[in-house]
JSON list of C-alpha atoms in Angstrom, two decimals:
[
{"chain": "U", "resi": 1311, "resn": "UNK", "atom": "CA", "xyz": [12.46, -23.40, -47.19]},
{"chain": "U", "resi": 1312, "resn": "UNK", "atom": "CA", "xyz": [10.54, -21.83, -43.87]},
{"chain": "U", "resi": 1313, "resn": "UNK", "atom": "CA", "xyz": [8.50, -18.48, -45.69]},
{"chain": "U", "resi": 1314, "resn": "UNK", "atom": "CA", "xyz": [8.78, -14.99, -43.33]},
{"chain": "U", "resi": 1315, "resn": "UNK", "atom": "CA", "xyz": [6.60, -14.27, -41.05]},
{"chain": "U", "resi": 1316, "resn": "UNK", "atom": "CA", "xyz": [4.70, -18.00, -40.67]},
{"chain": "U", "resi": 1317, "resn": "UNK", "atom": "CA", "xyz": [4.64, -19.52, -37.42]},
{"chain": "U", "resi": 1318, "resn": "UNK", "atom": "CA", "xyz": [5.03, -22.78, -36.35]},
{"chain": "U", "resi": 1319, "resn": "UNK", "atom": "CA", "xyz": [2.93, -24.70, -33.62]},
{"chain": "U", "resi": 1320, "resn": "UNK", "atom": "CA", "xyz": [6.47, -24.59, -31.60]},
{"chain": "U", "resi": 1321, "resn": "UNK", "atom": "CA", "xyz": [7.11, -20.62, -31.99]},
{"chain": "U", "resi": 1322, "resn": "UNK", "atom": "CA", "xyz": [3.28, -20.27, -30.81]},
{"chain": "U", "resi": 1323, "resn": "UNK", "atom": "CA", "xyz": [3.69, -22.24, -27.85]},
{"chain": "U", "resi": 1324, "resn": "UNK", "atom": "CA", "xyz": [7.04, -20.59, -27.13]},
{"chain": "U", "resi": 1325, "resn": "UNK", "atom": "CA", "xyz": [5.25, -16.82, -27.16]},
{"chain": "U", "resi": 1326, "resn": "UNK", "atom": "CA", "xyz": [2.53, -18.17, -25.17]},
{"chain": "U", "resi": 1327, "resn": "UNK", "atom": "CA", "xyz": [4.98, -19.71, -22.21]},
{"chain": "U", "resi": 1328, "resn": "UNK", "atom": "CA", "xyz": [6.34, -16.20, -22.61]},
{"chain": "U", "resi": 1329, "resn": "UNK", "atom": "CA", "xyz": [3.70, -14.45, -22.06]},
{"chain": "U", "resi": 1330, "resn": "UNK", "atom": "CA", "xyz": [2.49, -16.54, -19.31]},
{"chain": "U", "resi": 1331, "resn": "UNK", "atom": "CA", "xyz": [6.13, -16.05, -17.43]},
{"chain": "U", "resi": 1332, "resn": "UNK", "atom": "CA", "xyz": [5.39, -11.60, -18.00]},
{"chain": "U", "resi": 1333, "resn": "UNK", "atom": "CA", "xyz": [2.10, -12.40, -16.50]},
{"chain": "U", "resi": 1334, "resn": "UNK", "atom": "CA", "xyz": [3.08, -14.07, -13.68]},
{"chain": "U", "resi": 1335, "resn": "UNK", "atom": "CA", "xyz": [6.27, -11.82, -12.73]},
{"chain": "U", "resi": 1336, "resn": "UNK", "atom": "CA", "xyz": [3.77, -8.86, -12.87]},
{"chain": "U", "resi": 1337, "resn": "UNK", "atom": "CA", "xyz": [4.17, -6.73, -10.40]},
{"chain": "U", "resi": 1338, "resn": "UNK", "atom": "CA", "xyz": [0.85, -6.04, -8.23]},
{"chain": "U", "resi": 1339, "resn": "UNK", "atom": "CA", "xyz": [0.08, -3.12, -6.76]},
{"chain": "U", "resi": 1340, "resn": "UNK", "atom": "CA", "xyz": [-0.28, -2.59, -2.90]},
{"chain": "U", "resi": 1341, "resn": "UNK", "atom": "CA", "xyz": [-1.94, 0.33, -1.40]},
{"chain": "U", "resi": 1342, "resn": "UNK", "atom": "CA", "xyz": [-0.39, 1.86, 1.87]},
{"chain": "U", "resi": 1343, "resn": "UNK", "atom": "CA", "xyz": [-1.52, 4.66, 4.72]},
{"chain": "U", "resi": 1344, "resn": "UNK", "atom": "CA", "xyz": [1.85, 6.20, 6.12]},
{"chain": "U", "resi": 1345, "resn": "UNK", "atom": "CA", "xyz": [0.61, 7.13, 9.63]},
{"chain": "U", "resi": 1346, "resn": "UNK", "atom": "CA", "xyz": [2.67, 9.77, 11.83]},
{"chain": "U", "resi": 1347, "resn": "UNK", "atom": "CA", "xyz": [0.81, 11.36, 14.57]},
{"chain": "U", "resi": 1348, "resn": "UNK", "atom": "CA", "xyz": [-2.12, 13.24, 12.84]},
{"chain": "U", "resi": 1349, "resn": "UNK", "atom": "CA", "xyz": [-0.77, 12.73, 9.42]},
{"chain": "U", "resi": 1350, "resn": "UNK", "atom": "CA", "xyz": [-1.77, 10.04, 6.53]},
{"chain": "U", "resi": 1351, "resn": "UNK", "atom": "CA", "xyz": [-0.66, 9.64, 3.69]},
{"chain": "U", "resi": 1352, "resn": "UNK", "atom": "CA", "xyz": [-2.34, 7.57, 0.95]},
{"chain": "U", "resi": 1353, "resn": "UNK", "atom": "CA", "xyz": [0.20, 5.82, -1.74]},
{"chain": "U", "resi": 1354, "resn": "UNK", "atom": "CA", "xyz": [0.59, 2.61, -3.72]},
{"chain": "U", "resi": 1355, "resn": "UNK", "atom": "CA", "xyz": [3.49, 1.12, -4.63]},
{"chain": "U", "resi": 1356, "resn": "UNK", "atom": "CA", "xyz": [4.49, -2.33, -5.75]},
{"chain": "U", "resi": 1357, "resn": "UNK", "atom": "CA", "xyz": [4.97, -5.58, -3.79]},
{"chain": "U", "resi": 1358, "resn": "UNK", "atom": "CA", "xyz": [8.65, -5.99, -4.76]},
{"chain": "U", "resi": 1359, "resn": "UNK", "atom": "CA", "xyz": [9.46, -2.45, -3.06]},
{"chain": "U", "resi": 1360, "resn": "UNK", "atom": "CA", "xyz": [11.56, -1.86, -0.76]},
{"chain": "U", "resi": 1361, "resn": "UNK", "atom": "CA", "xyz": [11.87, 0.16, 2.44]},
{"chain": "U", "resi": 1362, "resn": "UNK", "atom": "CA", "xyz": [14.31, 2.09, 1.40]},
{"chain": "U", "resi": 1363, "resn": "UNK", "atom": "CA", "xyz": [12.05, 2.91, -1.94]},
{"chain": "U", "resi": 1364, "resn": "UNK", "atom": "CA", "xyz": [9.28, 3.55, -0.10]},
{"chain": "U", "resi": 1365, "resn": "UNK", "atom": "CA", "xyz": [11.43, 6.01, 1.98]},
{"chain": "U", "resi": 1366, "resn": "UNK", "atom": "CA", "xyz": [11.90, 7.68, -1.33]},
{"chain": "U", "resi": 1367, "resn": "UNK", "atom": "CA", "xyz": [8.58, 8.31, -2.00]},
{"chain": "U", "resi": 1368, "resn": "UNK", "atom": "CA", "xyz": [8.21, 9.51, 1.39]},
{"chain": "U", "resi": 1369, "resn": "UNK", "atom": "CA", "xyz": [10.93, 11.52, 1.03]},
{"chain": "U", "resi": 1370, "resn": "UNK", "atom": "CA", "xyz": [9.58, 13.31, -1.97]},
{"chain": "U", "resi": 1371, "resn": "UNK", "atom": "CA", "xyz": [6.36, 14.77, -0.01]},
{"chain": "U", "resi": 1372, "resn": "UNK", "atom": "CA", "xyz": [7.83, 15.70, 3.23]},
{"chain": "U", "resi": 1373, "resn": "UNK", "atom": "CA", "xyz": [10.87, 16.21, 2.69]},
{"chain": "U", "resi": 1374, "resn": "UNK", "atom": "CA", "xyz": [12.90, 14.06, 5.03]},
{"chain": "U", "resi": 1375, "resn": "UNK", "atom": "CA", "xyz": [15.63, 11.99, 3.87]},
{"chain": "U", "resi": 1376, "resn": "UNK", "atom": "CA", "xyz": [15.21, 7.91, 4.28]},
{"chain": "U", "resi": 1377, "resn": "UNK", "atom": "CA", "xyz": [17.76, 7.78, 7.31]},
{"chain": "U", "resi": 1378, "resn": "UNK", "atom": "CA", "xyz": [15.85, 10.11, 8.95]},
{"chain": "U", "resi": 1379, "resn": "UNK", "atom": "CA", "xyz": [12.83, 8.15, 8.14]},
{"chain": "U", "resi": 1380, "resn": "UNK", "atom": "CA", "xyz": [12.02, 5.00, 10.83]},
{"chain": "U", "resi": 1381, "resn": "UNK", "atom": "CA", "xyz": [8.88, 2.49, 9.09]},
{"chain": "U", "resi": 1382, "resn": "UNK", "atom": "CA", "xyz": [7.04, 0.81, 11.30]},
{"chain": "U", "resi": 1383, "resn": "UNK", "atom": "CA", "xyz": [4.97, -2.51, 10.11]},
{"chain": "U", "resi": 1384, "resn": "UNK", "atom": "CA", "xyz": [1.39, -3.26, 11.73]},
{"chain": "U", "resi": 1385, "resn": "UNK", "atom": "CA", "xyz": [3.13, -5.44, 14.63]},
{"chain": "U", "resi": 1386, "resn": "UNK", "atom": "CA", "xyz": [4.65, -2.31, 15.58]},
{"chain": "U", "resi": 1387, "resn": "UNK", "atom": "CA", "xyz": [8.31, -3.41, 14.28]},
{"chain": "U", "resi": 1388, "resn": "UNK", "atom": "CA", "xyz": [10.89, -1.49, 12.55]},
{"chain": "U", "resi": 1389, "resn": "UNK", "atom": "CA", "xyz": [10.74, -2.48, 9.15]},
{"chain": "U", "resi": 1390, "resn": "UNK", "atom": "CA", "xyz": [14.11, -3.06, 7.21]},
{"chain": "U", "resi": 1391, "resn": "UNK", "atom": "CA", "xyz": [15.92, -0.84, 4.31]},
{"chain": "U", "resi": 1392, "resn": "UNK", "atom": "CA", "xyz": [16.87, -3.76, 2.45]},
{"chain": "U", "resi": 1393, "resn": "UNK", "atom": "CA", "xyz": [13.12, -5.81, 2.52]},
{"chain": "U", "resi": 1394, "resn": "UNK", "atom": "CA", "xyz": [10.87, -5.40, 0.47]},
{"chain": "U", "resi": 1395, "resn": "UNK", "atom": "CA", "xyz": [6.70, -4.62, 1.03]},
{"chain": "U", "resi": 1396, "resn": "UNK", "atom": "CA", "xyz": [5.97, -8.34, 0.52]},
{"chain": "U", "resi": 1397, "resn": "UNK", "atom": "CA", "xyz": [8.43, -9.48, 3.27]},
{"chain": "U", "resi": 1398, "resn": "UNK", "atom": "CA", "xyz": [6.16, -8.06, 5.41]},
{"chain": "U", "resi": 1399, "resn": "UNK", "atom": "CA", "xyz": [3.23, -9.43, 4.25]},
{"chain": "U", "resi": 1400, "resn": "UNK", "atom": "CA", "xyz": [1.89, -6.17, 2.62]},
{"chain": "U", "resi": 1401, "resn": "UNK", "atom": "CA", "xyz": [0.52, -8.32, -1.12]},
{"chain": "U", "resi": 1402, "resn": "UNK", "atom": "CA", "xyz": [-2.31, -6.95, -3.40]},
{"chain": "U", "resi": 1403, "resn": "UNK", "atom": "CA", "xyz": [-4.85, -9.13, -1.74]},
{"chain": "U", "resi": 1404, "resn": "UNK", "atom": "CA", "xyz": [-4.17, -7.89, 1.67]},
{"chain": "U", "resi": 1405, "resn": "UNK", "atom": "CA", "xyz": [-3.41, -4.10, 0.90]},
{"chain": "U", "resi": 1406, "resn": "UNK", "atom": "CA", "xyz": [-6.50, -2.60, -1.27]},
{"chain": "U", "resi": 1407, "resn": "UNK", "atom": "CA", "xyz": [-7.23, 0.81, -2.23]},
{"chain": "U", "resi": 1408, "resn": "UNK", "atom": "CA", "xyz": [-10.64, 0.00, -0.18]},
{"chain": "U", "resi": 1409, "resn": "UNK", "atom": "CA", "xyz": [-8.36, -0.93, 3.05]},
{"chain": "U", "resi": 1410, "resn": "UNK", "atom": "CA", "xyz": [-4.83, -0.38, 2.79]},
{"chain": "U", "resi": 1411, "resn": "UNK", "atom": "CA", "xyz": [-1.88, -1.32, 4.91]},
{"chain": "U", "resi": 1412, "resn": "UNK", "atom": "CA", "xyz": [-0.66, 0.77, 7.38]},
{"chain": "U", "resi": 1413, "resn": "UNK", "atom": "CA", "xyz": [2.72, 2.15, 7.71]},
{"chain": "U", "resi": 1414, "resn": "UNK", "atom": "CA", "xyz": [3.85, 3.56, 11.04]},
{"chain": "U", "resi": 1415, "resn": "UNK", "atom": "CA", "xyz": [6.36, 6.86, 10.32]},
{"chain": "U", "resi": 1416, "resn": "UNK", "atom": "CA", "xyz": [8.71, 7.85, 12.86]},
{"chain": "U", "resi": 1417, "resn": "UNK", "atom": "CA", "xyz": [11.09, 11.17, 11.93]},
{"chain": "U", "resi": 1418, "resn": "UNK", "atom": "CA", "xyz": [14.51, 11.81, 13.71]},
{"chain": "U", "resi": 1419, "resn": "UNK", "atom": "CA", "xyz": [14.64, 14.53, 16.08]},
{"chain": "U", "resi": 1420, "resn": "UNK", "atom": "CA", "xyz": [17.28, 17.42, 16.58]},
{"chain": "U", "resi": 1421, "resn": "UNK", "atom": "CA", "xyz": [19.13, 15.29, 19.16]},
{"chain": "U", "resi": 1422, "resn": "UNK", "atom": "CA", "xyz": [19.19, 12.67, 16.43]},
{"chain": "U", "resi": 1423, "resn": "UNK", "atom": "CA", "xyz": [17.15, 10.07, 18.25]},
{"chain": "U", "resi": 1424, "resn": "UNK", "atom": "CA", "xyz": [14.25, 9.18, 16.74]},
{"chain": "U", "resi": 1425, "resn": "UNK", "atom": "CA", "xyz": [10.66, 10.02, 18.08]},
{"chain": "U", "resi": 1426, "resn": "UNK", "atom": "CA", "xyz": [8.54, 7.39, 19.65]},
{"chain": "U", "resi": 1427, "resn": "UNK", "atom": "CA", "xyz": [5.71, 6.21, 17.06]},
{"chain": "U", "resi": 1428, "resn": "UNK", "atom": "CA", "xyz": [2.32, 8.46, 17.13]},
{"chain": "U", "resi": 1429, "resn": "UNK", "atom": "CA", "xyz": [-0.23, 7.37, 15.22]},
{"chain": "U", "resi": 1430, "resn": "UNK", "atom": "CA", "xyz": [-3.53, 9.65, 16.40]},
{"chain": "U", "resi": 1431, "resn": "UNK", "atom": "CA", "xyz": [-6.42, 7.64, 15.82]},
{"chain": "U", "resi": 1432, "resn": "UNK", "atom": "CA", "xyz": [-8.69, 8.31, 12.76]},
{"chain": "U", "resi": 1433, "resn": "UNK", "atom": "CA", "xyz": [-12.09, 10.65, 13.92]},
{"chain": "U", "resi": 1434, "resn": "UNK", "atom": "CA", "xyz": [-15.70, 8.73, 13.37]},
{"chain": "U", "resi": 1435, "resn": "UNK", "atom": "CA", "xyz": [-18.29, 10.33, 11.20]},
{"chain": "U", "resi": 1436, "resn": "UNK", "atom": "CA", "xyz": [-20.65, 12.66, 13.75]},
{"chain": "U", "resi": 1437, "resn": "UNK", "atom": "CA", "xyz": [-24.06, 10.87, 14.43]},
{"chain": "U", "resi": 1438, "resn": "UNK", "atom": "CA", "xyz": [-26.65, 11.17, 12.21]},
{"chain": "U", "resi": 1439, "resn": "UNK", "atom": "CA", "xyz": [-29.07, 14.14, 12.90]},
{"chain": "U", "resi": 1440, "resn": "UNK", "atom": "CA", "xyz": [-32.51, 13.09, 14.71]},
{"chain": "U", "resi": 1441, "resn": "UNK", "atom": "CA", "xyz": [-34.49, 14.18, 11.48]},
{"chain": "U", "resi": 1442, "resn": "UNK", "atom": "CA", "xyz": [-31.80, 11.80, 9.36]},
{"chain": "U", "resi": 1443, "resn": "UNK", "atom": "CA", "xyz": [-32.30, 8.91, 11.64]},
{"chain": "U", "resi": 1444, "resn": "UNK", "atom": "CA", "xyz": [-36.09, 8.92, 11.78]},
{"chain": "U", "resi": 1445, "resn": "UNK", "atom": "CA", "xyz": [-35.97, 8.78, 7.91]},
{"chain": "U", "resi": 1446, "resn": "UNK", "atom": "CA", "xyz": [-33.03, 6.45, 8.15]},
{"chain": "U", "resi": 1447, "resn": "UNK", "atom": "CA", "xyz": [-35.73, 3.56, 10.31]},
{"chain": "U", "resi": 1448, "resn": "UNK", "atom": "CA", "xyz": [-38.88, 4.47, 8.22]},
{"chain": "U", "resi": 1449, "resn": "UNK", "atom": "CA", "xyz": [-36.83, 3.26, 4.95]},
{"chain": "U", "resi": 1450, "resn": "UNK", "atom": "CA", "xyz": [-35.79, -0.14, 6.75]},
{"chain": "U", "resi": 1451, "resn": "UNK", "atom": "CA", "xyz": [-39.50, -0.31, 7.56]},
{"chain": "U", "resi": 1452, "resn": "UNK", "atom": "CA", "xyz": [-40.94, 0.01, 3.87]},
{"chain": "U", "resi": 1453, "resn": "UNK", "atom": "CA", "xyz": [-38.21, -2.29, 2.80]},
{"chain": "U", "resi": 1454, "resn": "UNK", "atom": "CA", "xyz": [-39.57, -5.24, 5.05]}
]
């Protein structure tokens, strides 16, 4: 008679193949910039999501519903309701929080065409003041 509660080498082995499976379905995290013209938009979101999802979320800042929503991947291509992030090659080791993928957004006008994709670019830092940069050289001197 088997007492409650003990576990046998096979029931171990069986939770650890299980766990190993939840691991390795785990869903990882990609981090995306929504561009539109001067507009970005900073969001994560799984790798199994789709467009049509990640319309959703879209939807739920600005607004717009997903059909009036047109994604864009980075090779300028309309991206598809029905594919998901991965499809397009946006993975946790490609899109990081440090340097996310970036997600053209094109919105449907009155006429109900939709506009052409604008992404503005992003603005550079100013140059360093002339008191910053002499202190900026004297430090990589001491540190040779």
């Amino acid at each position: 008679m088997e007492r409650r509660g003990s576990k046998t080498k096979n029931d171990k082995e069986e939770f650890k193949k299980a766990v190993k499976e939840i691991i390795y379905r785990k869903k990882k995290d990609v981090f995306l910039m929504i561009r539109r013209k001067k507009l970005s938009i900073f969001t994560d979101a799984t790798d199994n999501t789709s467009v049509l999802e990640l319309k959703r979320i879209i939807e739920g800042i600005l607004k717009v519903p997903p059909e009036n929503q047109q994604l864009y991947n980075k090779d300028n291509q309309i991206m598809d309701d029905d594919k998901t992030l991965q499809d397009y090659g946006m993975v946790s080791s490609v899109a990081k929080a440090q340097s996310p993928a970036t997600v053209g957004l094109a919105i449907r006008m009155d006429n109900g065409e939709f506009e052409q994709l604008e992404i503005a670019p992003l603005s550079s830092p100013p140059d360093l003041p002339y008191v910053m940069k002499s202190q900026e050289t004297n430090g990589q001197e001491q540190s040779n």
